[in-house]
């Protein structure tokens, strides 16, 4: 018994060491992403040259070619097709955070490599925490927060592995992860301990793991939605003949087009919404086993349902004429705000059966 306790304590210390080590590597990734954006910033001369190149290409004459019969035919210059949605502005995607520069791309690839390394170290911290308590490693807010940031980073790296061009999300992601881990290790830390008997159930693995995964993907959708609002305002200003500041132009011109960001946010939110529905159903089943009732209007249950209604309203708005675009984006951000309050607000400020101990 004493040997087992000592082993568990050693595993808990190893977990803490790995979490702090991952924070150090995430910090390096953060600096690399900053370098990517700074070195990828296109100078005024570079932007002018790019604009002149595009203008020259647009005014290029039609191409004359010889046909098999000995005559000639005129081929129009092919139209550049962008990923803008129907009815949206025909705006191409930006070159990315690196801005098309070699140095920026080098630091961007370094940032992704460091993020992947930090993810592996943090995942090791989550696993050793689970081994130290011999249960699912999300029995309190500290464990939930650490696992959440791990899954969010894993989802981001998964999109990159699938060759999705979302490296522009690296800087806000790493910044958020550092803030999340900082709050977790400073204010939310709780020593390894066992759960109350009512929570000893295989539903802990099913219900909480799906909630963490949904939250991580909802986060990626929220970042894309927020950037969509900035990029859409930028494109509107240009369309109306406005002149954004050089800093605004330098940052926003490298992001994907507003239509692309909007499409990405919609797809990830729509894809994970059924899983969030399952999360609520699984929680109700677990509540029936643990407390003898499936729904008791507990604060956590209510705000989970409010979050579900928010995302359902967003998906409905996307399919409703007059609500696509910015109006639907505002609803998506409100829905994600409900998710955040469900986690921080309910767990810390509201008395609930779901309140985490030791916080």
Coordinates of C-alpha atoms in Angstrom, one line a residue:
X1 CA 0.0 0.0 0.0
X2 CA 2.8 2.4 0.9
X3 CA 4.7 1.5 -2.2
X4 CA 1.6 2.1 -4.4
X5 CA 1.0 5.5 -2.7
X6 CA 4.6 6.5 -3.4
X7 CA 4.3 5.4 -7.0
X8 CA 1.2 7.4 -7.4
X9 CA 2.8 10.5 -5.9
X10 CA 5.8 10.0 -8.2
X11 CA 3.5 9.8 -11.2
X12 CA 1.7 13.0 -10.1
X13 CA 5.0 14.9 -9.8
X14 CA 6.0 13.6 -13.3
X15 CA 2.7 14.8 -14.7
X16 CA 3.3 18.3 -13.2
X17 CA 6.8 18.4 -14.6
X18 CA 5.5 17.4 -18.1
X19 CA 2.8 20.1 -18.0
X20 CA 5.3 22.8 -17.1
X21 CA 7.7 21.5 -19.7
X22 CA 4.9 21.7 -22.3
X23 CA 4.3 25.3 -21.3
X24 CA 8.0 26.1 -22.0
X25 CA 7.8 24.5 -25.5
X26 CA 4.5 26.2 -26.2
X27 CA 6.2 29.5 -25.4
X28 CA 8.9 28.8 -28.0
X29 CA 6.1 27.9 -30.5
X30 CA 4.4 31.2 -29.6
X31 CA 7.6 33.2 -30.3
X32 CA 8.1 31.2 -33.6
X33 CA 4.6 32.1 -34.7
X34 CA 5.3 35.8 -33.8
X35 CA 8.4 35.6 -36.0
X36 CA 6.4 34.0 -38.8
X37 CA 3.9 36.9 -38.8
X38 CA 6.6 39.6 -38.4
X39 CA 8.9 38.3 -41.1
X40 CA 6.0 37.5 -43.3
X41 CA 4.8 41.1 -43.2
X42 CA 5.0 42.3 -46.7
X43 CA 6.5 45.7 -47.2
X44 CA 4.9 48.6 -49.1
X45 CA 7.1 47.9 -52.0
X46 CA 6.3 44.2 -52.0
X47 CA 2.5 44.9 -51.9
X48 CA 2.8 47.4 -54.7
X49 CA 4.8 44.9 -56.8
X50 CA 2.2 42.2 -56.1
X51 CA -0.6 44.6 -57.1
X52 CA 1.1 45.5 -60.3
X53 CA 1.7 41.9 -61.2
X54 CA -2.0 41.1 -60.6
X55 CA -3.0 44.1 -62.8
X56 CA -0.7 43.1 -65.6
X57 CA -2.1 39.5 -65.5
X58 CA -5.6 40.8 -65.6
X59 CA -4.9 43.0 -68.6
X60 CA -3.0 40.3 -70.5
X61 CA -4.3 39.8 -74.1
X62 CA -6.0 36.7 -75.2
X63 CA -3.8 33.8 -76.4
X64 CA -3.7 32.8 -80.1
X65 CA -3.0 29.2 -80.9
X66 CA -2.9 27.2 -84.0
X67 CA -5.5 24.6 -84.7
X68 CA -5.1 21.1 -86.3
X69 CA -6.5 22.5 -89.6
X70 CA -3.8 25.1 -89.9
X71 CA -6.0 28.0 -88.8
X72 CA -5.8 30.0 -85.6
X73 CA -8.1 30.2 -82.6
X74 CA -8.3 32.7 -79.8
X75 CA -8.4 31.5 -76.2
X76 CA -9.6 33.8 -73.5
X77 CA -7.4 34.2 -70.4
X78 CA -8.7 31.6 -67.9
X79 CA -10.7 33.0 -65.1
X80 CA -9.3 32.5 -61.6
X81 CA -11.8 30.7 -59.5
X82 CA -11.8 31.4 -55.8
X83 CA -13.5 29.6 -52.9
X84 CA -15.9 32.3 -52.2
X85 CA -19.5 31.1 -51.6
X86 CA -22.3 31.9 -54.0
X87 CA -23.3 35.5 -53.7
X88 CA -20.2 36.5 -51.9
X89 CA -17.4 38.7 -53.0
X90 CA -15.0 37.1 -55.5
X91 CA -11.9 37.5 -53.2
X92 CA -9.0 35.1 -53.3
X93 CA -7.5 33.6 -50.1
X94 CA -4.5 35.4 -48.6
X95 CA -1.0 33.8 -48.7
X96 CA -1.0 32.8 -45.1
X97 CA 0.8 34.0 -42.0
X98 CA 4.2 33.6 -43.7
X99 CA 3.0 36.1 -46.4
X100 CA 4.7 34.1 -49.1
X101 CA 8.2 34.8 -47.8
X102 CA 10.8 32.1 -47.2
X103 CA 11.8 33.3 -43.8
X104 CA 8.2 33.5 -42.6
X105 CA 7.5 30.0 -43.9
X106 CA 10.6 28.7 -42.1
X107 CA 9.5 30.1 -38.8
X108 CA 6.0 28.9 -39.4
X109 CA 7.2 25.3 -39.9
X110 CA 9.3 25.6 -36.8
X111 CA 6.3 26.8 -34.9
X112 CA 4.2 23.8 -36.0
X113 CA 7.0 21.4 -35.1
X114 CA 7.3 23.0 -31.6
X115 CA 3.6 22.9 -31.2
X116 CA 3.6 19.2 -32.1
X117 CA 6.4 18.5 -29.6
X118 CA 4.5 20.5 -26.9
X119 CA 1.4 18.5 -27.6
X120 CA 3.2 15.2 -27.1
X121 CA 4.7 16.4 -23.8
X122 CA 1.3 17.7 -22.6
X123 CA -0.4 14.5 -23.6
X124 CA 2.2 12.6 -21.6
X125 CA 1.3 14.8 -18.6
X126 CA -2.4 13.9 -19.0
X127 CA -1.6 10.2 -19.3
X128 CA 0.7 10.2 -16.2
X129 CA -2.0 12.1 -14.3
X130 CA -4.5 9.4 -15.2
X131 CA -2.0 6.7 -14.0
X132 CA -1.4 8.5 -10.7
X133 CA -5.2 8.5 -9.9
X134 CA -6.1 5.3 -11.8
X135 CA -9.1 6.9 -13.4
X136 CA -10.1 9.2 -16.2
X137 CA -7.9 12.3 -15.9
X138 CA -10.7 14.9 -15.8
X139 CA -12.2 14.7 -12.4
X140 CA -11.7 18.4 -11.6
X141 CA -11.3 21.7 -13.4
X142 CA -7.5 21.5 -13.5
X143 CA -7.6 18.1 -15.2
X144 CA -10.4 19.2 -17.5
X145 CA -8.5 22.3 -18.5
X146 CA -5.2 20.5 -19.2
X147 CA -7.0 17.8 -21.3
X148 CA -9.0 20.5 -23.1
X149 CA -5.9 22.3 -24.3
X150 CA -4.3 19.0 -25.3
X151 CA -7.3 18.0 -27.4
X152 CA -7.6 21.5 -29.0
X153 CA -4.0 21.3 -30.0
X154 CA -4.5 17.8 -31.3
X155 CA -7.4 18.8 -33.4
X156 CA -5.4 21.7 -34.9
X157 CA -2.5 19.4 -35.7
X158 CA -5.0 16.9 -37.2
X159 CA -6.3 19.5 -39.6
X160 CA -2.8 20.3 -40.6
X161 CA -2.0 16.6 -41.1
X162 CA -5.1 16.4 -43.3
X163 CA -3.5 19.1 -45.4
X164 CA -6.0 21.8 -44.4
X165 CA -4.5 25.2 -44.8
X166 CA -5.1 26.5 -41.3
X167 CA -1.6 27.4 -40.1
X168 CA -2.9 31.0 -39.7
X169 CA -4.7 29.6 -36.6
X170 CA -1.5 28.6 -34.9
X171 CA -0.8 31.9 -33.1
X172 CA -4.3 32.3 -31.5
X173 CA -4.3 28.6 -30.6
X174 CA -0.9 28.6 -28.9
X175 CA -1.8 31.9 -27.1
X176 CA -5.0 30.4 -25.8
X177 CA -3.3 27.2 -24.7
X178 CA -0.7 29.1 -22.7
X179 CA -3.5 31.2 -21.0
X180 CA -5.5 28.0 -20.3
X181 CA -2.5 26.2 -18.8
X182 CA -1.4 29.3 -16.9
X183 CA -4.9 29.5 -15.3
X184 CA -5.0 25.8 -14.6
X185 CA -1.6 25.6 -12.9
X186 CA -2.0 28.9 -11.0
X187 CA -5.6 28.9 -9.8
X188 CA -7.2 25.6 -10.6
X189 CA -4.6 23.1 -9.6
X190 CA -5.9 20.3 -7.4
X191 CA -3.9 17.4 -6.0
X192 CA -4.6 13.9 -7.4
X193 CA -7.5 12.4 -5.6
X194 CA -10.4 9.9 -6.1
X195 CA -13.9 10.9 -7.2
X196 CA -17.0 10.6 -5.1
X197 CA -18.7 7.2 -5.4
X198 CA -21.5 8.5 -7.6
X199 CA -19.0 9.4 -10.3
X200 CA -17.3 6.0 -10.5
X201 CA -18.8 4.9 -13.8
X202 CA -17.7 4.1 -17.3
X203 CA -20.0 7.0 -18.4
X204 CA -17.2 9.3 -17.1
X205 CA -15.0 8.2 -20.0
X206 CA -17.9 8.5 -22.5
X207 CA -19.7 11.7 -21.4
X208 CA -16.7 13.9 -20.3
X209 CA -14.4 12.8 -23.2
X210 CA -17.0 13.8 -25.8
X211 CA -17.7 17.1 -24.0
X212 CA -13.9 17.9 -24.1
X213 CA -13.7 17.0 -27.8
X214 CA -16.7 19.1 -28.7
X215 CA -15.4 22.1 -26.7
X216 CA -12.0 21.8 -28.5
X217 CA -13.6 21.8 -32.0
X218 CA -16.1 24.5 -31.0
X219 CA -13.1 26.6 -30.0
X220 CA -11.5 26.2 -33.5
X221 CA -14.8 27.2 -35.0
X222 CA -15.0 30.3 -32.7
X223 CA -11.5 31.4 -33.7
X224 CA -12.4 31.1 -37.4
X225 CA -15.7 32.9 -36.8
X226 CA -14.0 35.8 -35.0
X227 CA -11.4 36.1 -37.8
X228 CA -14.1 36.0 -40.3
X229 CA -15.8 39.1 -38.8
X230 CA -12.5 41.0 -39.0
X231 CA -11.7 39.9 -42.5
X232 CA -15.3 40.6 -43.7
X233 CA -15.1 44.1 -42.3
X234 CA -11.7 44.5 -44.1
X235 CA -13.1 43.4 -47.4
X236 CA -16.2 45.6 -47.0
X237 CA -14.0 48.6 -46.4
X238 CA -11.9 47.8 -49.5
X239 CA -15.0 47.3 -51.6
X240 CA -16.3 50.7 -50.5
X241 CA -13.1 52.4 -51.5
X242 CA -11.7 52.7 -47.9
X243 CA -8.1 52.7 -47.0
X244 CA -7.3 50.4 -44.0
X245 CA -4.2 51.1 -42.0
X246 CA -0.9 49.5 -43.0
X247 CA -1.0 47.2 -39.9
X248 CA -4.5 46.1 -40.6
X249 CA -3.7 45.5 -44.3
X250 CA -0.5 43.6 -43.4
X251 CA -2.3 41.2 -41.1
X252 CA -5.7 40.7 -42.6
X253 CA -4.6 40.4 -46.3
X254 CA -2.7 37.2 -45.3
X255 CA -5.8 35.5 -43.9
X256 CA -8.1 33.4 -46.0
X257 CA -11.0 35.2 -47.7
X258 CA -14.0 35.9 -45.5
X259 CA -16.1 33.3 -47.4
X260 CA -13.4 30.6 -46.7
X261 CA -13.3 31.4 -43.0
X262 CA -17.1 31.4 -42.8
X263 CA -17.2 28.0 -44.6
X264 CA -14.6 26.5 -42.3
X265 CA -16.3 27.7 -39.1
X266 CA -19.7 26.3 -40.4
X267 CA -18.3 23.0 -41.3
X268 CA -16.6 22.3 -38.0
X269 CA -19.5 23.5 -35.9
X270 CA -22.0 21.5 -38.0
X271 CA -19.8 18.4 -37.9
X272 CA -19.5 18.4 -34.1
X273 CA -23.0 19.5 -33.2
X274 CA -24.4 15.9 -33.4
X275 CA -21.7 14.8 -31.0
X276 CA -22.7 17.6 -28.6
X277 CA -26.2 16.3 -28.8
X278 CA -24.9 12.9 -27.8
X279 CA -22.9 14.4 -25.0
X280 CA -26.1 15.8 -23.4
X281 CA -27.9 12.5 -23.9
X282 CA -25.0 10.5 -22.4
X283 CA -25.0 12.9 -19.4
X284 CA -28.7 12.3 -18.8
X285 CA -28.2 8.6 -18.9
X286 CA -25.3 8.9 -16.4
X287 CA -27.4 11.1 -14.2
X288 CA -30.1 8.4 -14.2
X289 CA -27.5 5.8 -13.0
X290 CA -25.8 8.1 -10.4
X291 CA -28.7 10.2 -9.0
X292 CA -31.8 8.3 -10.0
X293 CA -33.1 10.9 -12.4
X294 CA -32.3 11.7 -16.0
X295 CA -32.9 15.5 -15.9
X296 CA -33.1 17.7 -12.8
X297 CA -32.6 21.2 -14.2
X298 CA -29.2 21.4 -12.5
X299 CA -27.2 24.5 -13.5
X300 CA -24.8 22.4 -15.6
X301 CA -27.6 20.6 -17.4
X302 CA -29.4 23.9 -18.1
X303 CA -26.4 25.7 -19.6
X304 CA -25.5 22.6 -21.6
X305 CA -28.9 22.8 -23.1
X306 CA -28.6 26.5 -23.7
X307 CA -25.4 25.9 -25.5
X308 CA -27.1 23.3 -27.6
X309 CA -29.9 25.7 -28.4
X310 CA -27.3 28.4 -29.4
X311 CA -25.6 26.2 -31.9
X312 CA -28.9 24.9 -33.2
X313 CA -29.9 28.5 -33.8
X314 CA -26.6 29.1 -35.6
X315 CA -27.1 26.2 -37.9
X316 CA -30.7 27.3 -38.6
X317 CA -29.6 30.8 -39.3
X318 CA -27.0 29.6 -41.8
X319 CA -29.9 28.0 -43.8
X320 CA -32.2 31.1 -43.5
X321 CA -32.1 33.9 -46.0
X322 CA -31.0 37.2 -44.5
X323 CA -29.2 35.6 -41.5
X324 CA -26.2 34.1 -43.3
X325 CA -22.9 35.8 -42.8
X326 CA -22.3 38.2 -39.9
X327 CA -25.6 37.6 -38.1
X328 CA -25.1 33.9 -38.0
X329 CA -21.5 34.5 -36.9
X330 CA -22.6 36.5 -33.9
X331 CA -24.9 33.7 -32.9
X332 CA -22.0 31.2 -33.1
X333 CA -19.9 33.4 -30.8
X334 CA -22.7 33.7 -28.3
X335 CA -23.1 29.9 -28.4
X336 CA -19.4 29.4 -27.7
X337 CA -19.7 32.1 -24.9
X338 CA -22.4 29.9 -23.4
X339 CA -20.1 26.9 -23.5
X340 CA -17.4 28.9 -21.7
X341 CA -19.8 30.1 -19.0
X342 CA -21.0 26.5 -18.6
X343 CA -17.5 25.5 -17.8
X344 CA -16.0 28.4 -15.8
X345 CA -19.1 30.3 -14.6
X346 CA -21.2 27.3 -13.5
X347 CA -18.2 25.4 -12.0
X348 CA -16.9 28.3 -9.9
X349 CA -19.8 30.6 -9.1
X350 CA -22.9 28.4 -9.2
X351 CA -23.8 25.6 -6.7
X352 CA -24.3 22.5 -8.7
X353 CA -24.0 18.7 -8.5
X354 CA -21.6 19.1 -11.3
X355 CA -19.3 21.6 -9.4
X356 CA -15.8 20.4 -9.3
X357 CA -14.3 19.8 -5.8
X358 CA -11.3 21.7 -4.6
X359 CA -11.9 24.8 -6.8

